[in-house]
Short mmCIF file of C-alpha atoms in Angstrom, two decimals:
data_model
loop_
_atom_site.label_atom_id
_atom_site.label_comp_id
_atom_site.label_asym_id
_atom_site.label_seq_id
_atom_site.Cartn_x
_atom_site.Cartn_y
_atom_site.Cartn_z
CA MET A 1 -1.24 9.53 -9.70
CA ALA A 2 -0.18 7.21 -6.64
CA ASN A 3 2.26 4.28 -7.14
CA ARG A 4 0.10 2.00 -5.31
CA ARG A 5 0.90 -1.44 -3.89
CA SER A 6 1.00 -3.92 -6.72
CA ALA A 7 -2.13 -6.40 -6.77
CA LEU A 8 0.56 -9.14 -7.24
CA ALA A 9 2.46 -8.04 -3.98
CA PHE A 10 0.12 -10.26 -2.00
CA LEU A 11 2.22 -10.77 1.01
CA ALA A 12 2.64 -7.12 1.42
CA ALA A 13 -1.13 -7.08 1.59
CA THR A 14 -1.14 -9.47 4.53
CA PRO A 15 -1.58 -8.09 8.05
CA PHE A 16 1.63 -7.95 10.14
CA LEU A 17 2.38 -10.06 13.14
CA THR A 18 5.15 -7.75 14.22
CA GLY A 19 5.51 -7.56 17.91
CA THR A 20 2.66 -10.06 18.80
CA GLY A 21 3.61 -13.74 20.24
CA GLN A 22 6.72 -15.74 19.63
CA SER A 23 8.42 -16.13 16.36
CA PRO A 24 7.59 -19.53 14.73
CA SER A 25 10.04 -22.05 13.55
CA TRP A 26 10.62 -21.49 9.76
CA ARG A 27 11.37 -24.56 7.60
CA SER A 28 11.87 -25.18 3.99
CA ILE A 29 8.85 -25.61 1.74
CA GLY A 30 10.85 -28.57 0.57
CA ASP A 31 10.64 -30.30 3.72
CA LEU A 32 6.67 -30.51 3.78
CA GLY A 33 5.53 -33.32 5.89
CA SER A 34 2.20 -35.20 5.78
CA ASP A 35 1.06 -33.19 9.14
CA VAL A 36 0.76 -30.25 6.80
CA TYR A 37 -1.47 -31.96 4.27
CA GLY A 38 -4.82 -30.87 3.75
CA THR A 39 -6.65 -27.56 2.94
CA TRP A 40 -5.81 -24.25 4.46
CA GLU A 41 -7.64 -21.00 4.14
CA ASN A 42 -6.72 -17.48 4.78
CA ARG A 43 -10.33 -16.06 5.90
CA ALA A 44 -9.47 -12.29 5.37
CA THR A 45 -8.88 -12.92 1.80
CA GLY A 46 -10.54 -16.26 0.63
CA VAL A 47 -7.18 -17.68 -0.64
CA VAL A 48 -7.07 -21.34 -0.04
CA VAL A 49 -3.98 -23.54 -0.16
CA ASN A 50 -4.13 -27.23 -0.63
CA VAL A 51 -1.06 -29.18 0.31
CA SER A 52 -0.78 -32.77 -0.73
CA SER A 53 2.20 -35.18 -1.78
CA ARG A 54 1.97 -33.43 -5.19
CA GLY A 55 2.76 -29.98 -3.76
CA ILE A 56 0.99 -26.81 -3.15
CA ASN A 57 -2.06 -25.62 -5.34
CA ILE A 58 -3.47 -22.21 -4.52
CA SER A 59 -7.27 -21.15 -5.28
CA HIS A 60 -9.51 -18.40 -4.42
CA ARG A 61 -12.83 -19.29 -2.79
CA LEU A 62 -16.34 -17.68 -2.28
CA ASP A 63 -18.62 -19.94 -0.81
CA GLU A 64 -19.29 -22.58 -3.46
CA PHE A 65 -17.23 -20.71 -6.04
CA TRP A 66 -13.33 -21.91 -6.49
CA ILE A 67 -11.17 -20.64 -9.17
CA GLN A 68 -7.48 -21.36 -9.78
CA ASP A 69 -5.06 -18.81 -8.90
CA PRO A 70 -3.43 -17.35 -12.05
CA GLY A 71 -0.43 -16.12 -10.39
CA LEU A 72 -1.53 -13.46 -8.07
CA VAL A 73 -0.20 -15.31 -5.09
CA PRO A 74 3.46 -15.59 -5.12
CA SER A 75 5.37 -19.16 -4.62
CA PHE A 76 6.68 -19.94 -1.25
CA SER A 77 9.82 -20.77 0.25
CA LEU A 78 9.45 -21.36 3.92
CA TYR A 79 6.43 -22.47 6.35
CA ALA A 80 5.78 -22.72 9.97
CA MET A 81 2.86 -24.51 11.51
CA GLN A 82 1.49 -23.91 15.08
CA GLY A 83 -1.52 -26.16 15.77
CA GLU A 84 -4.20 -25.50 13.38
CA THR A 85 -2.29 -22.36 11.95
CA LEU A 86 -0.15 -22.55 8.87
CA GLN A 87 2.15 -19.50 7.92
CA LEU A 88 3.93 -19.31 4.66
CA MET A 89 6.70 -17.11 3.40
CA GLN A 90 7.61 -16.04 0.11
CA TYR A 91 11.51 -15.13 0.55
CA ASP A 92 13.91 -17.45 2.40
CA TYR A 93 15.71 -15.23 5.00
CA ARG A 94 16.22 -17.87 7.72
CA ALA A 95 18.29 -15.52 9.78
CA ALA A 96 15.51 -13.02 9.75
CA PRO A 97 12.38 -14.34 8.30
CA ILE A 98 10.30 -11.30 8.61
CA LEU A 99 12.48 -8.96 6.45
CA MET A 100 10.50 -6.61 4.32
CA GLN A 101 7.79 -9.30 4.02
CA ALA A 102 4.87 -10.60 6.09
CA PRO A 103 3.71 -14.08 6.23
CA VAL A 104 0.37 -15.41 4.80
CA THR A 105 -1.31 -16.83 7.90
CA LEU A 106 -4.05 -19.62 7.15
CA THR A 107 -6.09 -21.97 9.37
CA ARG A 108 -7.00 -25.65 8.50
CA THR A 109 -10.39 -26.29 6.98
CA GLN A 110 -12.34 -29.44 6.32
CA LEU A 111 -13.41 -27.89 2.88
CA ALA A 112 -11.76 -29.58 -0.25
CA PRO A 113 -11.43 -28.01 -3.34
CA PRO A 114 -13.53 -29.50 -6.23
CA ALA A 115 -11.71 -32.04 -8.69
CA THR A 116 -11.85 -29.48 -11.64
CA LEU A 117 -11.08 -25.72 -10.70
CA LEU A 118 -12.70 -23.10 -12.83
CA SER A 119 -9.80 -20.57 -14.41
CA GLN A 120 -9.98 -17.23 -15.69
CA ALA A 121 -10.07 -18.58 -19.24
CA ASP A 122 -13.36 -20.43 -18.49
CA THR A 123 -16.64 -18.96 -19.79
CA LEU A 124 -19.62 -18.53 -17.71
CA PRO A 125 -22.81 -16.52 -18.58
CA SER A 126 -22.27 -12.80 -17.90
CA ARG A 127 -24.72 -12.23 -15.31
CA THR A 128 -23.15 -15.13 -13.42
CA VAL A 129 -19.78 -13.46 -13.34
CA PHE A 130 -21.33 -10.19 -12.47
CA ASN A 131 -23.06 -11.77 -9.33
CA LEU A 132 -19.66 -13.51 -8.22
CA ILE A 133 -17.95 -10.02 -8.63
CA CYS A 134 -20.50 -8.18 -6.91
CA ARG A 135 -20.65 -11.05 -4.04
CA SER A 136 -16.95 -10.57 -3.61
CA PHE A 137 -17.14 -6.86 -3.09
CA ASP A 138 -19.97 -7.49 -0.61
CA ARG A 139 -17.79 -10.10 1.28
CA TYR A 140 -14.32 -8.35 1.39
CA TYR A 141 -14.81 -4.59 0.82
CA PRO A 142 -15.17 -2.82 4.00
CA PHE A 143 -16.06 0.78 2.86
CA PHE A 144 -19.63 0.82 1.59
CA THR A 145 -20.72 3.07 4.55
CA GLU A 146 -17.96 5.54 4.57
CA ARG A 147 -18.29 5.84 0.88
CA ARG A 148 -21.95 6.27 0.92
CA VAL A 149 -22.70 3.42 -1.54
CA ASP A 150 -25.77 1.23 -1.20
CA TRP A 151 -24.10 -1.80 -2.96
CA SER A 152 -27.18 -4.19 -3.14
CA SER A 153 -29.40 -1.40 -4.58
CA VAL A 154 -26.79 -0.17 -7.00
CA GLY A 155 -26.16 -3.88 -8.13
CA ARG A 156 -29.77 -4.53 -8.74
CA ALA A 157 -29.92 -1.59 -11.08
CA ALA A 158 -26.78 -2.42 -13.01
CA GLU A 159 -27.90 -6.14 -13.40
CA THR A 160 -30.48 -5.33 -15.83
CA THR A 161 -28.01 -3.84 -18.26
CA VAL A 162 -25.66 -7.06 -18.51
CA GLN A 163 -26.17 -8.61 -21.72
CA ASP A 164 -22.61 -9.83 -22.49
CA ASP A 165 -19.09 -9.27 -21.23
CA VAL A 166 -18.76 -5.82 -22.94
CA SER A 167 -21.93 -4.46 -21.12
CA LEU A 168 -20.83 -6.46 -17.80
CA PHE A 169 -17.32 -4.49 -17.82
CA ASP A 170 -19.45 -1.28 -18.40
CA ALA A 171 -21.99 -2.04 -15.77
CA LEU A 172 -19.23 -3.12 -13.19
CA ALA A 173 -17.19 0.13 -13.97
CA GLY A 174 -20.39 2.19 -13.29
CA MET A 175 -20.93 0.60 -10.05
CA LEU A 176 -17.15 0.81 -8.86
CA ARG A 177 -16.77 4.35 -9.85
CA LEU A 178 -19.19 5.28 -7.37
CA LEU A 179 -16.55 4.24 -4.52
CA GLY A 180 -14.00 6.63 -5.61
CA ASP A 181 -11.43 4.19 -4.27
CA GLY A 182 -8.11 4.02 -5.93
CA HIS A 183 -7.60 0.64 -4.60
CA VAL A 184 -10.46 -0.90 -6.59
CA ASN A 185 -9.62 -1.66 -10.17
CA LEU A 186 -11.13 -3.84 -12.73
CA SER A 187 -9.54 -5.38 -16.01
CA ARG A 188 -10.28 -7.95 -18.83
CA GLY A 189 -7.84 -8.01 -21.57
CA GLU A 190 -6.63 -4.60 -22.76
CA ARG A 191 -9.57 -2.95 -20.73
CA THR A 192 -8.98 -1.33 -17.61
CA PHE A 193 -10.49 0.80 -15.00
CA ASN A 194 -9.67 2.40 -11.85
CA ALA A 195 -12.18 3.90 -9.50
CA GLY A 196 -9.95 6.39 -7.93
CA ARG A 197 -10.66 10.16 -7.76
CA SER A 198 -8.15 12.80 -7.07
CA VAL A 199 -8.85 16.83 -6.68
CA LEU A 200 -5.32 17.49 -7.75
CA ARG A 201 -5.27 15.33 -10.80
CA ASP A 202 -8.50 16.95 -11.67
CA ARG A 203 -6.76 20.25 -11.53
CA LEU A 204 -3.82 19.07 -13.56
CA THR A 205 -6.15 17.91 -16.32
CA GLN A 206 -7.76 21.24 -16.33
CA GLU A 207 -4.15 22.78 -16.53
CA TRP A 208 -3.36 20.51 -19.32
CA ARG A 209 -6.42 21.34 -21.55
CA ALA A 210 -6.08 25.10 -20.81
CA SER A 211 -2.10 24.89 -21.75
CA GLY A 212 -2.93 23.82 -25.40
CA SER A 213 -0.13 21.47 -25.15
CA LEU A 214 0.41 19.01 -28.11
CA GLY A 215 1.66 16.37 -25.75
CA THR A 216 -0.49 14.00 -23.88
CA GLU A 217 -2.11 14.31 -20.52
CA GLY A 218 0.24 11.81 -18.98
CA ALA A 219 3.37 13.50 -20.22
CA PHE A 220 1.86 16.89 -18.75
CA VAL A 221 1.25 15.47 -15.54
CA SER A 222 4.71 13.62 -15.49
CA ASN A 223 6.50 16.79 -16.16
CA TRP A 224 4.88 18.64 -13.78
CA ALA A 225 5.75 15.88 -10.85
CA GLN A 226 9.37 16.15 -12.13
CA SER A 227 9.58 19.98 -11.93
CA ILE A 228 7.79 19.90 -8.25
CA LYS A 229 10.32 17.43 -7.32
CA ALA A 230 13.47 19.55 -8.76
CA SER A 231 11.85 22.56 -6.89
CA ALA A 232 12.04 21.05 -3.59
CA ILE A 233 15.71 19.81 -4.12
CA SER A 234 16.60 23.44 -5.13
CA VAL A 235 15.85 24.72 -1.61
CA LEU A 236 18.53 22.63 -0.26
CA ASP A 237 21.95 24.44 0.70
CA GLN A 238 24.45 24.14 -2.30
CA GLY A 239 26.62 21.35 -2.21
CA THR A 240 24.33 19.15 0.35
CA TYR A 241 22.20 17.33 -1.89
CA ARG A 242 22.66 13.45 -1.71
CA SER A 243 20.66 10.57 -2.77
CA GLY A 244 20.39 6.60 -2.15
CA ALA A 245 18.54 3.48 -2.39
CA ASN A 246 18.16 3.79 -6.11
CA ASP A 247 16.88 7.21 -5.96
CA ALA A 248 14.09 6.46 -3.47
CA LEU A 249 15.66 8.78 -0.79
CA GLU A 250 16.94 12.28 -1.23
CA TRP A 251 18.29 14.46 1.41
CA GLY A 252 20.39 17.58 2.33
CA CYS A 253 20.34 20.34 4.77
CA ILE A 254 18.84 23.75 4.91
CA GLY A 255 20.91 25.45 7.64
CA LYS A 256 20.30 23.60 10.78
CA VAL A 257 17.46 21.52 9.45
CA GLY A 258 17.77 18.26 7.78
CA TYR A 259 15.77 17.59 4.68
CA LEU A 260 14.93 13.87 3.60
CA ARG A 261 12.64 13.11 0.79
CA ILE A 262 11.02 9.61 0.67
CA ASN A 263 9.81 8.96 -2.98
CA ARG A 264 8.40 5.61 -2.61
CA PHE A 265 8.40 2.54 -0.29
CA SER A 266 9.69 0.08 -2.84
CA GLY A 267 12.38 -0.16 -5.55
CA PHE A 268 15.32 0.64 -3.25
CA ALA A 269 17.85 -1.31 -5.54
CA ALA A 270 18.18 -1.40 -9.15
CA GLY A 271 16.24 -3.86 -11.40
CA ALA A 272 14.96 -7.10 -9.91
CA ALA A 273 17.32 -7.03 -6.80
CA PRO A 274 16.10 -9.67 -4.28
CA ARG A 275 14.69 -8.50 -1.26
CA HIS A 276 17.77 -8.67 1.00
CA ALA A 277 19.44 -6.36 -1.53
CA GLN A 278 16.68 -4.08 -1.22
CA ILE A 279 16.67 -3.57 2.54
CA ALA A 280 20.42 -3.55 2.53
CA ALA A 281 20.29 -0.35 0.00
CA LEU A 282 17.56 1.17 2.02
CA GLY A 283 19.40 0.76 5.40
CA GLN A 284 22.65 2.14 3.73
CA ALA A 285 20.79 5.16 2.53
CA LEU A 286 19.45 5.92 6.12
CA LEU A 287 22.97 5.51 7.57
CA GLU A 288 24.42 7.89 4.79
CA SER A 289 21.56 10.36 5.52
CA GLU A 290 22.45 10.27 9.04
CA LYS A 291 26.04 11.51 8.61
CA SER A 292 24.65 14.61 6.59
CA PHE A 293 22.36 15.38 9.32
CA THR A 294 25.26 15.41 12.06
CA ASN A 295 24.72 18.98 12.74
CA THR A 296 21.12 19.42 12.48
CA THR A 297 18.68 19.72 15.34
CA HIS A 298 15.64 19.32 13.29
CA LEU A 299 14.36 17.23 10.25
CA ILE A 300 11.80 17.52 7.63
CA VAL A 301 10.67 14.39 6.26
CA ASP A 302 8.95 15.00 2.78
CA VAL A 303 6.28 12.28 1.59
CA VAL A 304 4.55 14.80 -0.44
CA GLN A 305 4.82 12.90 -3.72
CA ASN A 306 4.97 9.47 -2.38
CA GLY A 307 2.21 7.10 -3.82
CA GLY A 308 3.31 4.17 -1.79
CA GLY A 309 4.90 0.79 -2.09
CA ASN A 310 5.37 -1.76 0.71
CA ASP A 311 3.78 -1.55 4.30
CA ALA A 312 6.95 -3.56 5.43
CA ALA A 313 9.18 -0.77 3.98
CA ALA A 314 7.21 1.76 5.68
CA LEU A 315 7.61 0.16 9.07
CA PHE A 316 11.55 -0.41 8.49
CA ILE A 317 11.81 3.46 7.84
CA ALA A 318 9.23 4.41 10.59
CA ASN A 319 11.46 2.27 13.08
CA HIS A 320 14.48 4.28 12.28
CA PHE A 321 12.82 7.43 13.19
CA ALA A 322 10.81 6.12 16.04
CA ASP A 323 11.19 7.39 19.75
CA ARG A 324 10.42 4.10 21.59
CA HIS A 325 8.49 0.78 21.64
CA ARG A 326 5.08 1.66 20.72
CA ASN A 327 1.78 0.46 18.83
CA ALA A 328 1.26 2.50 15.73
CA VAL A 329 -1.12 0.85 13.48
CA THR A 330 -3.84 -1.66 13.82
CA TYR A 331 -5.12 -3.84 10.75
CA GLN A 332 -8.86 -5.13 10.95
CA CYS A 333 -10.03 -7.58 8.24
CA LYS A 334 -13.33 -9.57 7.98
CA GLY A 335 -13.08 -13.16 9.50
CA VAL A 336 -9.75 -12.72 11.40
CA SER A 337 -8.40 -11.12 14.48
CA ASP A 338 -7.05 -7.46 14.60
CA GLN A 339 -3.28 -7.32 13.94
CA ALA A 340 -1.29 -4.76 15.76
CA VAL A 341 1.80 -3.16 14.32
CA TYR A 342 4.40 -2.04 16.74
CA LEU A 343 7.43 0.28 16.30
CA ASP A 344 10.53 -0.98 17.97
CA PRO A 345 13.56 1.24 17.36
CA ILE A 346 17.15 0.22 18.18
CA ARG A 347 17.65 3.79 19.94
CA PRO A 348 15.34 6.81 20.25
CA TYR A 349 15.78 9.41 17.19
CA PRO A 350 17.36 12.35 18.45
CA ARG A 351 16.03 15.06 16.40
CA LEU A 352 12.41 16.78 16.08
CA ILE A 353 10.83 15.76 13.03
CA THR A 354 8.09 17.61 10.74
CA LEU A 355 6.23 15.35 8.49
CA LEU A 356 5.21 16.91 5.26
CA THR A 357 2.21 15.45 3.14
CA SER A 358 -0.38 16.06 0.58
CA GLU A 359 -3.31 14.27 -1.27
CA ILE A 360 -0.76 12.41 -3.40
CA THR A 361 0.71 10.91 -0.31
CA ALA A 362 -1.17 7.29 -0.47
CA SER A 363 -1.29 3.94 0.23
CA ALA A 364 1.72 2.65 2.20
CA ALA A 365 2.72 6.16 2.44
CA GLU A 366 -0.21 6.82 4.61
CA ILE A 367 0.67 3.89 6.65
CA PHE A 368 4.05 5.32 7.24
CA VAL A 369 2.25 8.57 8.37
CA LEU A 370 0.19 6.91 10.76
CA MET A 371 3.30 5.21 12.35
CA MET A 372 5.15 8.52 12.27
CA ARG A 373 2.20 10.29 14.02
CA ALA A 374 2.40 7.91 16.81
CA CYS A 375 5.47 9.39 17.96
CA SER A 376 5.69 12.40 20.36
CA HIS A 377 8.56 14.09 18.57
CA VAL A 378 6.95 14.21 15.22
CA ARG A 379 4.51 16.89 14.18
CA HIS A 380 2.60 16.57 10.82
CA ALA A 381 2.27 19.46 8.58
CA GLY A 382 1.06 20.03 4.98
CA GLU A 383 -2.24 18.85 3.28
CA ALA A 384 -4.40 15.78 4.16
CA THR A 385 -3.36 12.59 2.62
CA ARG A 386 -5.40 10.62 -0.03
CA GLY A 387 -7.49 8.14 2.02
CA ILE A 388 -6.56 4.91 0.40
CA LEU A 389 -4.74 3.15 3.22
CA SER A 390 -5.83 -0.63 2.81
CA SER A 391 -3.74 -2.87 0.56
CA MET A 392 -5.22 -4.31 -2.55
CA LEU A 393 -6.80 -7.67 -2.57
CA PRO A 394 -6.79 -9.04 -6.20
CA LYS A 395 -9.26 -11.71 -7.48
CA PRO A 396 -9.52 -13.51 -10.56
CA PHE A 397 -12.94 -14.51 -12.20
CA PRO A 398 -13.99 -16.55 -15.39
CA ASN A 399 -14.57 -14.66 -18.45
CA GLY A 400 -11.01 -13.02 -18.06
CA PHE A 401 -12.09 -10.83 -15.46
CA MET A 402 -9.90 -9.56 -12.64
CA ALA A 403 -10.90 -7.03 -9.83
CA THR A 404 -8.82 -5.52 -7.23
CA MET A 405 -10.56 -4.04 -3.83
CA ALA A 406 -9.58 -2.54 -0.35
CA TYR A 407 -9.94 -5.17 2.26
CA GLN A 408 -8.44 -3.87 5.34
CA ARG A 409 -9.77 -1.10 7.97
CA VAL A 410 -6.38 0.55 9.09
CA PHE A 411 -6.47 2.30 12.40
CA GLY A 412 -3.85 4.81 13.98
CA ALA A 413 -2.74 4.74 17.53
CA GLU A 414 -5.45 6.82 18.54
CA GLY A 415 -7.92 4.44 17.29
CA LYS A 416 -9.20 6.48 14.53
CA LEU A 417 -10.15 5.42 10.82
CA PHE A 418 -8.96 7.78 8.00
CA GLU A 419 -10.33 6.08 4.95
CA PRO A 420 -11.68 7.71 2.85
CA ILE A 421 -11.21 11.26 4.21
CA GLY A 422 -7.40 10.95 4.44
CA ILE A 423 -5.21 11.74 7.70
CA PRO A 424 -5.56 15.51 8.20
CA PRO A 425 -2.21 17.50 9.17
CA THR A 426 -2.14 18.93 12.76
CA PHE A 427 -0.77 22.21 11.10
CA ASP A 428 -2.36 23.14 7.72
CA VAL A 429 0.22 24.20 5.12
CA GLN A 430 -1.00 24.77 1.48
CA LEU A 431 1.19 23.15 -0.82
CA PHE A 432 -0.80 23.39 -3.95
CA PRO A 433 -3.37 26.09 -3.40
CA HIS A 434 -5.91 26.96 -6.06
CA GLY A 435 -4.14 29.38 -8.64
CA ASP A 436 -0.58 27.77 -7.73
CA LEU A 437 0.44 24.24 -8.48
CA VAL A 438 4.03 25.00 -8.60
CA LYS A 439 5.53 27.88 -6.62
CA ALA A 440 3.82 27.40 -2.95
CA TYR A 441 5.51 23.90 -2.26
CA PRO A 442 9.17 24.92 -2.19
CA LEU A 443 8.23 28.07 -0.62
CA SER A 444 6.39 26.13 2.16
CA ILE A 445 9.43 23.64 2.86
CA ARG A 446 11.94 27.01 3.05
CA ARG A 447 9.55 28.54 5.44
CA LEU A 448 9.30 25.39 7.56
CA ALA A 449 13.06 25.28 7.54
CA GLU A 450 13.43 28.89 8.65
CA ALA A 451 11.05 28.41 11.54
CA ALA A 452 12.96 25.51 12.80
CA ASN A 453 16.32 27.21 12.34
CA SER A 454 14.83 30.38 14.34
CA VAL A 455 14.52 28.06 17.50
CA SER A 456 17.68 25.79 16.84
#
């Protein structure tokens, strides 16, 4: 159900450097000099960038295994070099380079790519590919202990069933299913598999079957999601409803209480608008919402149906609501130093905030929840989040296979890890209790607003 961060959005999956050290001096990628020539590797992801007079070549490395990047890593516009560290940026925002994006950070390595790189189109024995994929998860995936999976034992048993690429896909899907991780995907041609498990989605599946509907399960779930969204908007005072940022934000008032619904952390402008247009649309929507909240003393921020998007967008919006400069989130990846993310608002937000979540709240939306929870004027209500906070790391393999996996351990300001259990609210509010997938949610919003109005 989650609108998870795209595996292609590699930059969004890179730990932020916000608030740490001095800003580097960014230069156009067209100005690459011989001092940058050589091989650079991101140790957290195994992405290797080789720079020469012929340009930039990107590959993925796992020990002796190298494979050409098929386009998972975007092209770059800017670079900055500090000693043995190279940073690459996708979009050229020279006035403010870190604008809804984060740099890819690489260190120089003496390794050199082989003369001929493998590609996804190349064919290797099925068991060789099986071992490559299993080793990649063993190298980068950080949650086997938390998800209670003995990866080595499971792999030894599954390998005996691999005879060809069809049975290879089946064996891998069976292993990955044990993880129950919505950021774990496997694909080959038209075959796809997602390892995620959702209690709420299972309940909706049961409702669909019991309804006798002639429509598809997907259509049933989509109609339910739209009806839930409409039910929340119906609680608002007449004439106060507004929307902005390509309907990513919707808002209004309930008495002296403002209500802001954040539907996603991406797609803030229509179509394939460039990143600066996206951020401009988002900033304008936040300003417009504040005009509507002029006479309010309290704000409900609703990310109940927000399945994610871009961590940088989550940081941008969290900064709008923050009270002061503070550490909010820390990213931890194998092979690199921890990276802290800081909130740094222009001015303290003037209202008390109730943050509302559910099991649907996932991925970048959970990063937003951690950032908001760091602030003293925010209380967290609703249901626990999904528990898939890491971004997705995409990896290509021969025989046409591709996998994505979580690779970051994300800690809140208090140093706690919430994957895979989800982020529990401070105040439990059952939005979708058993036997009621429709009525409790808007009623809960109304009751939260009434409680806030009573003390305004």
